[in-house]
């Protein structure tokens, strides 16, 4: 049985003392921490093998974050552009994001909301009231996506109360949770938490995970509890240079997720958040990886590779092209790169 550390690491001096950051870099890392806070949960501390492994690279601060490229943005996906009231982003007609909290159990160094997350506590009650009033007054809203921050840092009592209030809005039929908690803090997935999640007729949980090393035995048990409770589980992954930017690593992750009844949903191209250029691949590299995965994995294990267009214009699939119009026919490329001619029937 793994003995977990007693607390999360949240300061540069904590990381140095734990041997997770070199003392000679402490001043530079403190500058990083002042721009975007640090939090490494006990579960992820225990899962680390060294300070350069796939978990460390995701959660430990790096002086490279001080490099801000001109194309990088404070709000890369336009959350604020489409925010009718604090805590709400309404980009698509039938669904809204509700940022119930800006707190997380871990702070991913590539976070596209790094300018916003990190505050303590839940969305203030006055802002929550305004958010729920907006949702109730907008009949087109069919789905509410609870994110933040991470909504599962809220207590089961607070989460249950929020779900009951959403349940009272007749046109809201789906509630979706975007979370890292089942992996980075699996002990939070208690019977009380599952009961709070099931307060809706239809609840989906989308797990953010980027490498199979994150899926510890405790995380596996948490996913089993969720799946056994009948909550549909999906995943989203960010394509990250030096962490998972090869087909073999992603294949291992997606097979691991499928074994635990989690369906890979999205592979995100890394957003243009400030200080994250060292994580970003090219789209061409991502497309090449997706082409390899198509031949290596069952279709249920292949997510959609997407780009969130900077400025808030929404997500678009950017996977490799398999169809090319050629006169009155098409050239179709199969998973092995072979080309075939196809014509529409008359």
JSON list of C-alpha atoms in Angstrom, two decimals, residues 62-161:
[
{"chain": "A", "resi": 62, "resn": "UNK", "atom": "CA", "xyz": [9.76, 25.70, -14.78]},
{"chain": "A", "resi": 63, "resn": "UNK", "atom": "CA", "xyz": [11.72, 28.88, -15.52]},
{"chain": "A", "resi": 64, "resn": "UNK", "atom": "CA", "xyz": [10.62, 28.42, -19.15]},
{"chain": "A", "resi": 65, "resn": "UNK", "atom": "CA", "xyz": [7.22, 29.78, -18.05]},
{"chain": "A", "resi": 66, "resn": "UNK", "atom": "CA", "xyz": [8.82, 33.21, -17.79]},
{"chain": "A", "resi": 67, "resn": "UNK", "atom": "CA", "xyz": [9.21, 33.26, -21.59]},
{"chain": "A", "resi": 68, "resn": "UNK", "atom": "CA", "xyz": [6.12, 34.96, -23.02]},
{"chain": "A", "resi": 69, "resn": "UNK", "atom": "CA", "xyz": [5.84, 34.76, -26.79]},
{"chain": "A", "resi": 70, "resn": "UNK", "atom": "CA", "xyz": [4.02, 37.53, -28.73]},
{"chain": "A", "resi": 71, "resn": "UNK", "atom": "CA", "xyz": [1.29, 35.19, -29.97]},
{"chain": "A", "resi": 72, "resn": "UNK", "atom": "CA", "xyz": [0.39, 34.04, -26.45]},
{"chain": "A", "resi": 73, "resn": "UNK", "atom": "CA", "xyz": [-2.78, 35.42, -24.87]},
{"chain": "A", "resi": 74, "resn": "UNK", "atom": "CA", "xyz": [-4.19, 36.21, -21.44]},
{"chain": "A", "resi": 75, "resn": "UNK", "atom": "CA", "xyz": [-7.49, 34.55, -22.40]},
{"chain": "A", "resi": 76, "resn": "UNK", "atom": "CA", "xyz": [-6.60, 32.18, -25.25]},
{"chain": "A", "resi": 77, "resn": "UNK", "atom": "CA", "xyz": [-10.06, 30.69, -25.80]},
{"chain": "A", "resi": 78, "resn": "UNK", "atom": "CA", "xyz": [-12.11, 33.84, -25.22]},
{"chain": "A", "resi": 79, "resn": "UNK", "atom": "CA", "xyz": [-13.84, 32.98, -21.94]},
{"chain": "A", "resi": 80, "resn": "UNK", "atom": "CA", "xyz": [-14.32, 36.62, -21.02]},
{"chain": "A", "resi": 81, "resn": "UNK", "atom": "CA", "xyz": [-15.51, 37.60, -24.50]},
{"chain": "A", "resi": 82, "resn": "UNK", "atom": "CA", "xyz": [-18.52, 35.33, -24.13]},
{"chain": "A", "resi": 83, "resn": "UNK", "atom": "CA", "xyz": [-19.23, 35.87, -20.43]},
{"chain": "A", "resi": 84, "resn": "UNK", "atom": "CA", "xyz": [-22.71, 37.41, -19.88]},
{"chain": "A", "resi": 85, "resn": "UNK", "atom": "CA", "xyz": [-22.29, 37.26, -16.09]},
{"chain": "A", "resi": 86, "resn": "UNK", "atom": "CA", "xyz": [-19.40, 36.30, -13.78]},
{"chain": "A", "resi": 87, "resn": "UNK", "atom": "CA", "xyz": [-18.71, 32.55, -13.79]},
{"chain": "A", "resi": 88, "resn": "UNK", "atom": "CA", "xyz": [-20.58, 31.88, -17.04]},
{"chain": "A", "resi": 89, "resn": "UNK", "atom": "CA", "xyz": [-19.22, 31.44, -20.56]},
{"chain": "A", "resi": 90, "resn": "UNK", "atom": "CA", "xyz": [-21.89, 31.09, -23.26]},
{"chain": "A", "resi": 91, "resn": "UNK", "atom": "CA", "xyz": [-20.09, 30.39, -26.53]},
{"chain": "A", "resi": 92, "resn": "UNK", "atom": "CA", "xyz": [-22.45, 27.85, -28.13]},
{"chain": "A", "resi": 93, "resn": "UNK", "atom": "CA", "xyz": [-26.25, 28.29, -28.19]},
{"chain": "A", "resi": 94, "resn": "UNK", "atom": "CA", "xyz": [-27.21, 25.11, -26.34]},
{"chain": "A", "resi": 95, "resn": "UNK", "atom": "CA", "xyz": [-24.55, 24.92, -23.60]},
{"chain": "A", "resi": 96, "resn": "UNK", "atom": "CA", "xyz": [-22.74, 27.06, -21.08]},
{"chain": "A", "resi": 97, "resn": "UNK", "atom": "CA", "xyz": [-19.68, 26.74, -18.91]},
{"chain": "A", "resi": 98, "resn": "UNK", "atom": "CA", "xyz": [-20.29, 27.43, -15.23]},
{"chain": "A", "resi": 99, "resn": "UNK", "atom": "CA", "xyz": [-17.03, 28.03, -13.35]},
{"chain": "A", "resi": 100, "resn": "UNK", "atom": "CA", "xyz": [-18.20, 26.96, -9.91]},
{"chain": "A", "resi": 101, "resn": "UNK", "atom": "CA", "xyz": [-14.75, 27.53, -8.42]},
{"chain": "A", "resi": 102, "resn": "UNK", "atom": "CA", "xyz": [-11.29, 28.70, -9.48]},
{"chain": "A", "resi": 103, "resn": "UNK", "atom": "CA", "xyz": [-9.53, 26.27, -7.12]},
{"chain": "A", "resi": 104, "resn": "UNK", "atom": "CA", "xyz": [-7.83, 23.03, -8.23]},
{"chain": "A", "resi": 105, "resn": "UNK", "atom": "CA", "xyz": [-6.20, 20.07, -6.49]},
{"chain": "A", "resi": 106, "resn": "UNK", "atom": "CA", "xyz": [-3.20, 20.53, -8.81]},
{"chain": "A", "resi": 107, "resn": "UNK", "atom": "CA", "xyz": [-2.14, 23.42, -11.03]},
{"chain": "A", "resi": 108, "resn": "UNK", "atom": "CA", "xyz": [-1.15, 22.27, -14.51]},
{"chain": "A", "resi": 109, "resn": "UNK", "atom": "CA", "xyz": [1.69, 24.40, -15.81]},
{"chain": "A", "resi": 110, "resn": "UNK", "atom": "CA", "xyz": [0.11, 24.52, -19.31]},
{"chain": "A", "resi": 111, "resn": "UNK", "atom": "CA", "xyz": [-3.35, 25.60, -18.08]},
{"chain": "A", "resi": 112, "resn": "UNK", "atom": "CA", "xyz": [-5.25, 27.75, -20.59]},
{"chain": "A", "resi": 113, "resn": "UNK", "atom": "CA", "xyz": [-7.01, 29.46, -17.66]},
{"chain": "A", "resi": 114, "resn": "UNK", "atom": "CA", "xyz": [-3.81, 30.15, -15.75]},
{"chain": "A", "resi": 115, "resn": "UNK", "atom": "CA", "xyz": [-4.66, 33.87, -15.66]},
{"chain": "A", "resi": 116, "resn": "UNK", "atom": "CA", "xyz": [-7.93, 33.08, -13.83]},
{"chain": "A", "resi": 117, "resn": "UNK", "atom": "CA", "xyz": [-7.56, 29.93, -11.73]},
{"chain": "A", "resi": 118, "resn": "UNK", "atom": "CA", "xyz": [-5.94, 29.76, -8.33]},
{"chain": "A", "resi": 119, "resn": "UNK", "atom": "CA", "xyz": [-8.28, 31.82, -6.20]},
{"chain": "A", "resi": 120, "resn": "UNK", "atom": "CA", "xyz": [-9.54, 30.25, -3.00]},
{"chain": "A", "resi": 121, "resn": "UNK", "atom": "CA", "xyz": [-13.15, 29.26, -2.47]},
{"chain": "A", "resi": 122, "resn": "UNK", "atom": "CA", "xyz": [-16.24, 28.81, -4.58]},
{"chain": "A", "resi": 123, "resn": "UNK", "atom": "CA", "xyz": [-17.91, 31.31, -6.89]},
{"chain": "A", "resi": 124, "resn": "UNK", "atom": "CA", "xyz": [-19.35, 34.04, -4.62]},
{"chain": "A", "resi": 125, "resn": "UNK", "atom": "CA", "xyz": [-23.00, 33.49, -3.80]},
{"chain": "A", "resi": 126, "resn": "UNK", "atom": "CA", "xyz": [-24.16, 36.68, -5.54]},
{"chain": "A", "resi": 127, "resn": "UNK", "atom": "CA", "xyz": [-22.35, 35.64, -8.72]},
{"chain": "A", "resi": 128, "resn": "UNK", "atom": "CA", "xyz": [-23.75, 32.10, -8.48]},
{"chain": "A", "resi": 129, "resn": "UNK", "atom": "CA", "xyz": [-27.29, 33.52, -8.11]},
{"chain": "A", "resi": 130, "resn": "UNK", "atom": "CA", "xyz": [-26.77, 35.67, -11.21]},
{"chain": "A", "resi": 131, "resn": "UNK", "atom": "CA", "xyz": [-25.34, 32.71, -13.14]},
{"chain": "A", "resi": 132, "resn": "UNK", "atom": "CA", "xyz": [-28.27, 30.44, -12.28]},
{"chain": "A", "resi": 133, "resn": "UNK", "atom": "CA", "xyz": [-30.73, 33.23, -13.10]},
{"chain": "A", "resi": 134, "resn": "UNK", "atom": "CA", "xyz": [-29.10, 33.64, -16.53]},
{"chain": "A", "resi": 135, "resn": "UNK", "atom": "CA", "xyz": [-29.30, 29.89, -17.19]},
{"chain": "A", "resi": 136, "resn": "UNK", "atom": "CA", "xyz": [-32.94, 29.76, -16.06]},
{"chain": "A", "resi": 137, "resn": "UNK", "atom": "CA", "xyz": [-33.85, 32.71, -18.30]},
{"chain": "A", "resi": 138, "resn": "UNK", "atom": "CA", "xyz": [-32.20, 31.20, -21.41]},
{"chain": "A", "resi": 139, "resn": "UNK", "atom": "CA", "xyz": [-34.32, 28.27, -22.66]},
{"chain": "A", "resi": 140, "resn": "UNK", "atom": "CA", "xyz": [-31.80, 27.35, -25.36]},
{"chain": "A", "resi": 141, "resn": "UNK", "atom": "CA", "xyz": [-29.37, 26.11, -22.69]},
{"chain": "A", "resi": 142, "resn": "UNK", "atom": "CA", "xyz": [-29.65, 22.33, -22.69]},
{"chain": "A", "resi": 143, "resn": "UNK", "atom": "CA", "xyz": [-26.31, 21.46, -21.09]},
{"chain": "A", "resi": 144, "resn": "UNK", "atom": "CA", "xyz": [-24.33, 23.01, -18.23]},
{"chain": "A", "resi": 145, "resn": "UNK", "atom": "CA", "xyz": [-20.61, 22.23, -18.06]},
{"chain": "A", "resi": 146, "resn": "UNK", "atom": "CA", "xyz": [-19.24, 22.59, -14.54]},
{"chain": "A", "resi": 147, "resn": "UNK", "atom": "CA", "xyz": [-15.59, 23.50, -14.58]},
{"chain": "A", "resi": 148, "resn": "UNK", "atom": "CA", "xyz": [-13.35, 26.17, -13.13]},
{"chain": "A", "resi": 149, "resn": "UNK", "atom": "CA", "xyz": [-10.96, 25.41, -11.49]},
{"chain": "A", "resi": 150, "resn": "UNK", "atom": "CA", "xyz": [-12.15, 21.93, -10.66]},
{"chain": "A", "resi": 151, "resn": "UNK", "atom": "CA", "xyz": [-15.76, 21.53, -9.51]},
{"chain": "A", "resi": 152, "resn": "UNK", "atom": "CA", "xyz": [-14.96, 18.36, -7.55]},
{"chain": "A", "resi": 153, "resn": "UNK", "atom": "CA", "xyz": [-12.92, 20.35, -5.03]},
{"chain": "A", "resi": 154, "resn": "UNK", "atom": "CA", "xyz": [-16.29, 21.53, -3.72]},
{"chain": "A", "resi": 155, "resn": "UNK", "atom": "CA", "xyz": [-17.74, 19.59, -0.80]},
{"chain": "A", "resi": 156, "resn": "UNK", "atom": "CA", "xyz": [-20.44, 17.01, -1.58]},
{"chain": "A", "resi": 157, "resn": "UNK", "atom": "CA", "xyz": [-22.89, 19.17, 0.40]},
{"chain": "A", "resi": 158, "resn": "UNK", "atom": "CA", "xyz": [-22.20, 22.27, -1.69]},
{"chain": "A", "resi": 159, "resn": "UNK", "atom": "CA", "xyz": [-22.13, 20.28, -4.93]},
{"chain": "A", "resi": 160, "resn": "UNK", "atom": "CA", "xyz": [-25.41, 18.54, -4.11]},
{"chain": "A", "resi": 161, "resn": "UNK", "atom": "CA", "xyz": [-27.08, 21.89, -3.42]}
]
